[in-house]
Amino acid sequence: MRQTMSATPHDGDPRDLLPRDEPVRLIDETGVAHADDRYPMPADDLLGRAYRGLVEGRRINDQANALVRQGRLAVYPSSHGQEACQIAASLVLGAQDWLFPTYRDSVAVIARGVSPADAMVLLKGDWHSGYDPHEHGVAPQTTPLATQLLHAVGFAQAAKHRGEDTVVLAMCGDGSTSEGDFHEALNFAAVFQVPVVFFVQNNQFAISVPLSRQTAAPSLAHKAIGYGMPGQRVDGNDVAALLAVLGEAVDRARAGGGPTLVEAHTYRMQAHTNADDDTRYRERAEVQAWVAKDPLTRLRAHLTARGLLDEAHEQELADGAETIAAALRAALNIDTDLDPEDLFRFVRSTRSPQLQEQWHQLRDELERADTVAEGGTR
Amino acid sequence: MTIAHDGVREDAGSAEVRMTPTVQTMTMATALNRALADAIEADPDVVVFGEDVGALGGVFRITDGLTERYGEDRCFDTPLAESGIVGTAVGMAMNGMRPVVELQFDAFALPAFDQVVSHVAKLGNRTRGALRMPMVIRIPTGGGIGGVEHHCDSSEAYYAHTPGLTVVCPSTPQDAYSLLRAAIASADPVIFLEPKKLYWTKGEVDTSIVAEIGSARIAREGTDVTLLSYGSSVASCLEAAEIAAAEGRSVQVIDVRTLTPIDDATITAAVRATGRAVVVAEAPGYASVASEIQSRVFERCFEFLEAPVRKVTGFDTPFAPPKFEHWYLPDADRVLDAIDTLHWLDEHGEES
Amino acid sequence: MTLRDASETAVRDASAGAAAATKVFRLPDLGEGLTEAGLVQWLVQVGDTIRTDQPIAEVETAKSVVELPSPYAGVVVALHGEPGETIDVGAPVLEVADPDAPAARFLSERSAVRRILSERSETKGDALAQDPTKDAVVPASGGDVEDAAGAPAAAPTADGVEKEAYRAEERAGSGSGNVLIGYGTAESAGSGRRRARRTAGHPLGSLSEDAAQPRPRRNAAPEEIPARGQGGPAGRPSPSEPAPAPVVERAKRDETQHPAESPTPAPVRGPIAVRSPLVRRLARDLGVDVRCITPTGSDGAVTRADVLRAAVDQAVDRMSLRTIRSPANASGAHSPALSLAGRDTPSAPAGIGVSRPVSSESVDGLAVFARERMSPLRKAASARLTRSRSEIPEATVWVDVDVTELWTLRAAMAPEGGRAPSLTALVARFVLIALAEHPLLASRLSDDASEILLFDGVNLGVAADTARGLLVPVIPRAHELTVDGLDAALRELAATARAGSMPPERLRGSTFTLNNYGGLGVDGSAAIINHPDVAILGIGRMIERPWVVDGAIVARRIAQLSLVFDHRVCDGGHAASFLRRVRELLEHPARAFGRVR
């Protein structure tokens, strides 16, 4: 019988598990390409799709920010500046694969096919999650850190148990790597050789706490060897390198080679959320320095230099992004009709007598509610 | 609730469903083992895992022989990581499996508490039913075996307090079998608390009986007072009832079985008929499930009560060391003491 | 003003300037409860074409400098304010025109604003916080990335911001504004209930099907169980009614308590729903069986009022049962009643001898059920009473007396370890004092009624209601006795009369009679003078009545004195004077102490 749940120890030179001394980079800040022995430059069409994704992702990030300031979203943890990670994470996966995002990965969620309006339901406050995970293979976004890594492992374990082709990409940040669940997830994944790619978006900050306070390791990718899985580090603003490295990890997992840890070095260009004041813990100069490394800039330069991108095409992309943004605005300007009974509908698969009693209590309250004539002092 | 059982679908409109009877006397441990085996055979999506459940068969032998019989694909050991066990179970459930995990002791379930409360309990609600969590977390619970610290705790209150969880605690081998089968078949996550003190008690088990989660069981009929209890305290109640009968008092004993969602209907009807109630449970009384039951009985039966609803529980101290245990645990005498305070003489017009 | 207000006025302005389709962006509440903000710099110029959400200005709040994104796209036609100036919340910031906008687009914009206005959630509104976070380094939305390539212009304001920022809780207003994880708290608005009161009872513990019908008794046979709505006021089957219909089938269970699966069978025995333990105790104390009460509580519970009504019904029923049960209740079966000390045992008609039940005799349509022979004592008394009434022209005068003080004082008269003198003894003493001042009322007429014999004292007759009949034993020379002496004499008299051993000679020689019928439970009497006395004084119940004292109505203990006197020996004035004196002594007993020996 199939031994899918048994442990397979890693054989081969353990040093192969260590990441490179320098992050993998294929396109530098100025847009110049650098060849790599192991990681080939992605095909042109893939780069083109990636660039579109970056443009749209950037537009979504900034639109969502504005919507918070206009009171249409409760909060938005932006991935502004990290769009390369977001887009690459989505592009390397197939339709049968699954993405396990964090609360900052809304752009990746949307890139996987979830509509922007649905993706924003959580942050708008209409419900805890706005999409059916099965539809696009995207797990719900939640606030607890690293807990979803274990879910990803279990999910992959089940897929392997049934002999399915699924690869799971589990995303987390640098802060999450300090959580116990990060450790347990990588351990389980390696022991059971499950098809998971652990993608750490190291944007240097966990709210206000810098990376130096999260780890003393040479890099987060170095943690992989401790679990017996390979680790790799990548320039997180280079979508080409990300596609290459993540792509290889996904292929390896799909072929039964087990999990990989990929660390992307990037930077959180904005504050933790709109309600965070990042002047209290970092210098403007540091933030400014990363502007030059913006993922859109370099890819635009590269594609333009190679004649793969011209102004007309740029405009078309910008228009497309604007359409998405407008649709998002329109969707969030609608006040959804909320049904109070939803509080009780989904807690259990069949409603308990107690919940039914409590629904009746709420319903009675609603029937007795005054319609307030004055709209308050607003 | 319709339950698929041995390929036959029966409408479980009544609490018990009879098919081809298979009746045997066995220990509760064996009953649980049998339930796991039968569930594995009945449903290919069922998978059992935890620490030491494979080759060892579990520290209490509950999973004895499962790996041998069904292979590591169906019953396997995990690294020593409770959060990992429950977290990966969540992922498996997301992907259509029915994990039945074992956490070795009450206290050791605590590292998994975040996964249980944040995700096991909430994912169904979070995704509006798109992702249900049809999983069972088995935890040996309670004291009475002279165990050292951390091995005798009762943690049902934490789970019962968490909306979205079902909490079940059997007190007989029959209920252990039937309720575990029902828990595994349930579409919702179940915390299955197994009173370790009762693992070696014997009883008749009819494997064709399918129990209904959310239903209490009348363990003994009586007319004068209702004892409400669960787990290993049920035996103390039955013992107290026996003694009380010799003293001329008719005591009814109800085994609550499902702590949430609780069987309000049966409990309410019972106490309205007797007019007196005592809740008995081993866990520390403050902010406990016993308190909740007591409060519900007050609310729903107040006009029928001849006396206050009493509560007999463990003290509000960390569980006692082995040598202190006998002072700590509620026993039949403590139950009888509580029954004595229920304003009996008042019924004849005299002050009690 | 809030964003909502801003939008409102924007709509008004927009509709007013419909022809030009100019939209005015007014400064919203930046979520910190401030009423104004400082304009730091404009990011656009008049004539610029701007996109929606494009930052058009930087304003300074207490916390930091923030960008204002324009809610409108179009051409900037006006900017309001100079850098360094203050803009009030609600004041216009800039105006945007969209001259080539089709009407439909304008209307759709307007309706989008209307939707913002119809927000239902309280958490929106004032909690729409402007982002206090500085974001200066981020390029303008729309991805104008070239600016970032080295333009320092966006950065400078950061250095000017004070490091010492306000904390959210220090600002004005009661809401928190936007918080790290959500919309934050809203401004509190208004007070008082926001929902109408509930009219039905508490949804839990519904007793409907359990207690709405009268409950069967424990172990009751089915035929004893009254059907709902039948039975008497107390719902109990009375022996005289025919056997009622069997119990009504148990009502359908309320679905909130018993969803879906099998209903639990209804208990047919056990406690009845009663409003509270206190009511249950009350029922027990009153001897009422709650199982026999039809509950009137809105939730089907027996209430305190139900218990009290049932208690009254029960007592009435008991009384009438007792009456019905003993038609021949006079057969000497009662203990001799003695009115001396005011005992209240109902007295049987006295002096009735053996009764012979008679069959078949009837007089005037009424069947005679017994014939009873008059005893010798009764015959003798009849003769005297008849003579008294036929010979003596008597008249009656009566008065109410406030004996509250006497009542209170009497208790204080008890010697240590002993009892206080009886009321009759006290009354007798005062009467004797008054008689000393009015000797006519204790006199005798000569045989031919031509002379009045006045005495130097009083032999006091004391009327007694005994098993044998009315007796008036006499205390000779009562005027010489102290209160204690009178008390002892009266007790001796009562005991002797009770024993039935009163010798005839002690029944003669009275010169005045005192008749205390308060013990019989009545107030006044036009008594028959005990011939050959010339007067008899009666005193009735001493009970609390509403009385006026110093202009206020208070409860006082009142008794009625009735003096029946022979009008031949004195007239009404004299009788009244005597009565007045007695009243005075009874009402202010302390004054008599000087006279009491």
PDB file of N, CA, C and O in Angstrom, chain A residues 120-139:
ATOM      1  N   MET A 120     -11.934  41.922  -1.075  1.00  0.00           N
ATOM      2  CA  MET A 120     -11.974  43.009  -0.102  1.00  0.00           C
ATOM      3  C   MET A 120     -13.094  42.869   0.925  1.00  0.00           C
ATOM      4  O   MET A 120     -13.207  43.693   1.825  1.00  0.00           O
ATOM      5  N   VAL A 121     -13.916  41.845   0.792  1.00  0.00           N
ATOM      6  CA  VAL A 121     -15.032  41.683   1.735  1.00  0.00           C
ATOM      7  C   VAL A 121     -14.538  41.658   3.179  1.00  0.00           C
ATOM      8  O   VAL A 121     -15.112  42.279   4.073  1.00  0.00           O
ATOM      9  N   LEU A 122     -13.474  40.946   3.422  1.00  0.00           N
ATOM     10  CA  LEU A 122     -12.921  40.857   4.777  1.00  0.00           C
ATOM     11  C   LEU A 122     -12.541  42.231   5.295  1.00  0.00           C
ATOM     12  O   LEU A 122     -12.882  42.605   6.417  1.00  0.00           O
ATOM     13  N   LEU A 123     -11.856  42.995   4.461  1.00  0.00           N
ATOM     14  CA  LEU A 123     -11.351  44.282   4.922  1.00  0.00           C
ATOM     15  C   LEU A 123     -12.446  45.339   4.929  1.00  0.00           C
ATOM     16  O   LEU A 123     -12.330  46.355   5.612  1.00  0.00           O
ATOM     17  N   LYS A 124     -13.490  45.076   4.188  1.00  0.00           N
ATOM     18  CA  LYS A 124     -14.620  45.994   4.222  1.00  0.00           C
ATOM     19  C   LYS A 124     -15.437  45.771   5.479  1.00  0.00           C
ATOM     20  O   LYS A 124     -16.085  46.663   5.992  1.00  0.00           O
ATOM     21  N   GLY A 125     -15.406  44.537   5.950  1.00  0.00           N
ATOM     22  CA  GLY A 125     -16.122  44.238   7.183  1.00  0.00           C
ATOM     23  C   GLY A 125     -17.469  43.580   6.976  1.00  0.00           C
ATOM     24  O   GLY A 125     -18.215  43.402   7.938  1.00  0.00           O
ATOM     25  N   ASP A 126     -17.789  43.181   5.739  1.00  0.00           N
ATOM     26  CA  ASP A 126     -19.079  42.549   5.498  1.00  0.00           C
ATOM     27  C   ASP A 126     -19.097  41.099   5.959  1.00  0.00           C
ATOM     28  O   ASP A 126     -20.155  40.563   6.268  1.00  0.00           O
ATOM     29  N   TRP A 127     -17.974  40.457   5.943  1.00  0.00           N
ATOM     30  CA  TRP A 127     -17.864  39.088   6.460  1.00  0.00           C
ATOM     31  C   TRP A 127     -16.387  38.786   6.699  1.00  0.00           C
ATOM     32  O   TRP A 127     -15.519  39.610   6.427  1.00  0.00           O
ATOM     33  N   HIS A 128     -16.120  37.582   7.218  1.00  0.00           N
ATOM     34  CA  HIS A 128     -14.743  37.234   7.543  1.00  0.00           C
ATOM     35  C   HIS A 128     -13.953  36.821   6.301  1.00  0.00           C
ATOM     36  O   HIS A 128     -12.725  36.756   6.338  1.00  0.00           O
ATOM     37  N   SER A 129     -14.657  36.477   5.244  1.00  0.00           N
ATOM     38  CA  SER A 129     -13.993  36.081   3.998  1.00  0.00           C
ATOM     39  C   SER A 129     -15.024  36.221   2.899  1.00  0.00           C
ATOM     40  O   SER A 129     -16.207  35.962   3.125  1.00  0.00           O
ATOM     41  N   GLY A 130     -14.588  36.636   1.723  1.00  0.00           N
ATOM     42  CA  GLY A 130     -15.569  36.962   0.692  1.00  0.00           C
ATOM     43  C   GLY A 130     -15.587  36.022  -0.487  1.00  0.00           C
ATOM     44  O   GLY A 130     -16.273  36.296  -1.464  1.00  0.00           O
ATOM     45  N   TYR A 131     -14.854  34.921  -0.417  1.00  0.00           N
ATOM     46  CA  TYR A 131     -14.805  34.043  -1.586  1.00  0.00           C
ATOM     47  C   TYR A 131     -14.811  32.590  -1.165  1.00  0.00           C
ATOM     48  O   TYR A 131     -14.423  32.235  -0.042  1.00  0.00           O
ATOM     49  N   ASP A 132     -15.264  31.745  -2.056  1.00  0.00           N
ATOM     50  CA  ASP A 132     -15.235  30.297  -1.833  1.00  0.00           C
ATOM     51  C   ASP A 132     -13.832  29.806  -2.185  1.00  0.00           C
ATOM     52  O   ASP A 132     -13.423  29.890  -3.348  1.00  0.00           O
ATOM     53  N   PRO A 133     -13.106  29.282  -1.213  1.00  0.00           N
ATOM     54  CA  PRO A 133     -11.729  28.858  -1.468  1.00  0.00           C
ATOM     55  C   PRO A 133     -11.607  27.854  -2.604  1.00  0.00           C
ATOM     56  O   PRO A 133     -10.619  27.863  -3.340  1.00  0.00           O
ATOM     57  N   HIS A 134     -12.627  27.049  -2.769  1.00  0.00           N
ATOM     58  CA  HIS A 134     -12.527  26.006  -3.792  1.00  0.00           C
ATOM     59  C   HIS A 134     -12.522  26.572  -5.218  1.00  0.00           C
ATOM     60  O   HIS A 134     -12.000  25.959  -6.128  1.00  0.00           O
ATOM     61  N   GLU A 135     -13.128  27.731  -5.363  1.00  0.00           N
ATOM     62  CA  GLU A 135     -13.291  28.293  -6.711  1.00  0.00           C
ATOM     63  C   GLU A 135     -11.970  28.561  -7.402  1.00  0.00           C
ATOM     64  O   GLU A 135     -11.792  28.271  -8.577  1.00  0.00           O
ATOM     65  N   HIS A 136     -11.036  29.176  -6.684  1.00  0.00           N
ATOM     66  CA  HIS A 136      -9.763  29.520  -7.313  1.00  0.00           C
ATOM     67  C   HIS A 136      -8.578  28.895  -6.601  1.00  0.00           C
ATOM     68  O   HIS A 136      -7.442  29.231  -6.890  1.00  0.00           O
ATOM     69  N   GLY A 137      -8.863  28.008  -5.664  1.00  0.00           N
ATOM     70  CA  GLY A 137      -7.771  27.374  -4.946  1.00  0.00           C
ATOM     71  C   GLY A 137      -7.023  28.344  -4.068  1.00  0.00           C
ATOM     72  O   GLY A 137      -5.791  28.364  -4.066  1.00  0.00           O
ATOM     73  N   VAL A 138      -7.762  29.192  -3.345  1.00  0.00           N
ATOM     74  CA  VAL A 138      -7.132  30.177  -2.464  1.00  0.00           C
ATOM     75  C   VAL A 138      -7.732  30.034  -1.070  1.00  0.00           C
ATOM     76  O   VAL A 138      -8.937  30.143  -0.893  1.00  0.00           O
ATOM     77  N   ALA A 139      -6.878  29.765  -0.087  1.00  0.00           N
ATOM     78  CA  ALA A 139      -7.376  29.659   1.283  1.00  0.00           C
ATOM     79  C   ALA A 139      -7.799  31.041   1.776  1.00  0.00           C
ATOM     80  O   ALA A 139      -7.358  32.061   1.249  1.00  0.00           O
TER      81      ALA A 139
END
